[in-house]
PDB file of C-alpha atoms in Angstrom:
ATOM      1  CA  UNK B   1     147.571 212.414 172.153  1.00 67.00           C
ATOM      2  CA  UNK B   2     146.551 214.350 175.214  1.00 93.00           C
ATOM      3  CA  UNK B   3     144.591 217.258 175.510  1.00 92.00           C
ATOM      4  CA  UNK B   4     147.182 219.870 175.811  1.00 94.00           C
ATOM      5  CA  UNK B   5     148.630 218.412 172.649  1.00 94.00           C
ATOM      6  CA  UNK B   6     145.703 218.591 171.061  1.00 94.00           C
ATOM      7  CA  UNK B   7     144.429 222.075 172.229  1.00 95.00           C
ATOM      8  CA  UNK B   8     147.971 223.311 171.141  1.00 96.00           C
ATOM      9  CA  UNK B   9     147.343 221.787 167.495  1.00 96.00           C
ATOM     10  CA  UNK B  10     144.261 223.271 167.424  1.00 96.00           C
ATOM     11  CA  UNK B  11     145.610 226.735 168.541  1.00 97.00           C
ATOM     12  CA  UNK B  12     148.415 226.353 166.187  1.00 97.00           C
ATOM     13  CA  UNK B  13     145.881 225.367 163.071  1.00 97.00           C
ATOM     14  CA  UNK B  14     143.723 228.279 163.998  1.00 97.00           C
ATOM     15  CA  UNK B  15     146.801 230.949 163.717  1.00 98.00           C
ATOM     16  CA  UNK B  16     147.826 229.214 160.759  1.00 98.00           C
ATOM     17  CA  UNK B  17     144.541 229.863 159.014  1.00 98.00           C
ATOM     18  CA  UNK B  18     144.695 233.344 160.043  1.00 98.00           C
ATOM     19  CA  UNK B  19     148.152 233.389 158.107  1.00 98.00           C
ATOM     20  CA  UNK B  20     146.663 232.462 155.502  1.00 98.00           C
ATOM     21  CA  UNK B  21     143.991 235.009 155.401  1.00 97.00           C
ATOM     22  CA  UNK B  22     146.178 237.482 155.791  1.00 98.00           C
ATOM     23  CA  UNK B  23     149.246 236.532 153.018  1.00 98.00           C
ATOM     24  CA  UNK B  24     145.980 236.464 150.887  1.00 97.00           C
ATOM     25  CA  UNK B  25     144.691 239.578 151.479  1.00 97.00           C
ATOM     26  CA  UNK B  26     148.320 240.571 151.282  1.00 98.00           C
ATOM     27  CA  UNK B  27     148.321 239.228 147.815  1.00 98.00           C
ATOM     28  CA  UNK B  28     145.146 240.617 146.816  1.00 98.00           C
ATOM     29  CA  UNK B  29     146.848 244.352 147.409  1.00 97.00           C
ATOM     30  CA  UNK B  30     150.120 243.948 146.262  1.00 97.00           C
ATOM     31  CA  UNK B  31     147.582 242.829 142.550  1.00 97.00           C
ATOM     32  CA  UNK B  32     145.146 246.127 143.088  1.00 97.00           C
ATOM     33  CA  UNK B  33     148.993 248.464 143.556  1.00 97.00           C
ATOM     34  CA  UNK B  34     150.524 246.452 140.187  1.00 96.00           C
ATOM     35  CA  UNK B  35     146.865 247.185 138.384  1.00 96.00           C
ATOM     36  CA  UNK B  36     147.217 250.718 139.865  1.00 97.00           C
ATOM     37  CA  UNK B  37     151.053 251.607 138.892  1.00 96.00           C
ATOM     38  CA  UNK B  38     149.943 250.026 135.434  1.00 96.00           C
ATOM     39  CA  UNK B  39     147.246 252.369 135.066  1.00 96.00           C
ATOM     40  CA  UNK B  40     149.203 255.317 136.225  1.00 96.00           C
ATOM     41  CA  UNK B  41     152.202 254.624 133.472  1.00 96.00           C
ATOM     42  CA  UNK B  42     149.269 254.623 131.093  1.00 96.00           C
ATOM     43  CA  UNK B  43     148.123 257.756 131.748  1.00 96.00           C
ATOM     44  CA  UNK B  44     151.046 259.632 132.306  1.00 96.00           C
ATOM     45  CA  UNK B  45     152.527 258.572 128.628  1.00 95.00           C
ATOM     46  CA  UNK B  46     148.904 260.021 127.650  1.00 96.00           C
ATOM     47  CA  UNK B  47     149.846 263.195 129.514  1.00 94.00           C
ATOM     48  CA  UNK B  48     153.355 263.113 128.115  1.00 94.00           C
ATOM     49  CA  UNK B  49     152.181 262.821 124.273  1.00 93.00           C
ATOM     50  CA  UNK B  50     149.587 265.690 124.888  1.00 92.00           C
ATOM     51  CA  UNK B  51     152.052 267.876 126.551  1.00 90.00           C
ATOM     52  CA  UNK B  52     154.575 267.140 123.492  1.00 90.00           C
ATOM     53  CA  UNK B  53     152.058 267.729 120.763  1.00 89.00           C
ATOM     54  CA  UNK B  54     150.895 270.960 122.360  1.00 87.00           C
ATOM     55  CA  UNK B  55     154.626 272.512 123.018  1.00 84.00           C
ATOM     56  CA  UNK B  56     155.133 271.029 119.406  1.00 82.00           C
ATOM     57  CA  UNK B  57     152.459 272.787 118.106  1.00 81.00           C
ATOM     58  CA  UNK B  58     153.448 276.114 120.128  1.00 74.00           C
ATOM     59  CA  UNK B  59     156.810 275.721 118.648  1.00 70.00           C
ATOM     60  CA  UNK B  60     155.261 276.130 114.985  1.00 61.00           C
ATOM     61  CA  UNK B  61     152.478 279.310 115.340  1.00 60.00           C
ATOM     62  CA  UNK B  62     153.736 282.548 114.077  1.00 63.00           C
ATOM     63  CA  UNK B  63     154.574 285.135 116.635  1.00 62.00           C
ATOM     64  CA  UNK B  64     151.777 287.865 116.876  1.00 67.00           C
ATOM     65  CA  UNK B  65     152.077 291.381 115.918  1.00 57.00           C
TER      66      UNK B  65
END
């Protein structure tokens, strides 16, 4: 192989390690947003339940005089 082939494979390996990096670091987030949404759907069921509860419990006190 001569050395422009083999300067070209070594460019080419080089790049393709950077790909790499990256589609891992691009994994990595796209994990940390599904942990996130997760979390978020969590807490806003919380929120929903202590909304009901308190227009619930609204709903059943006598009117004031």
């Amino acid at each position: 192989m001569d050395q422009e082939k083999t300067e070209a494979y070594a460019a080419l390996a080089a790049q393709l390690m950077e790909l790499h990096a990256s589609v891992a670091l691009l994994a990595q987030n796209v994990e940390k947003m599904a942990r996130t949404d997760e979390e978020v759907t969590s807490m806003t069921r919380i929120f929903n339940g202590v909304f009901k509860n308190a227009a619930q419990q609204t709903n059943y006190r006598e009117p004031t005089a």
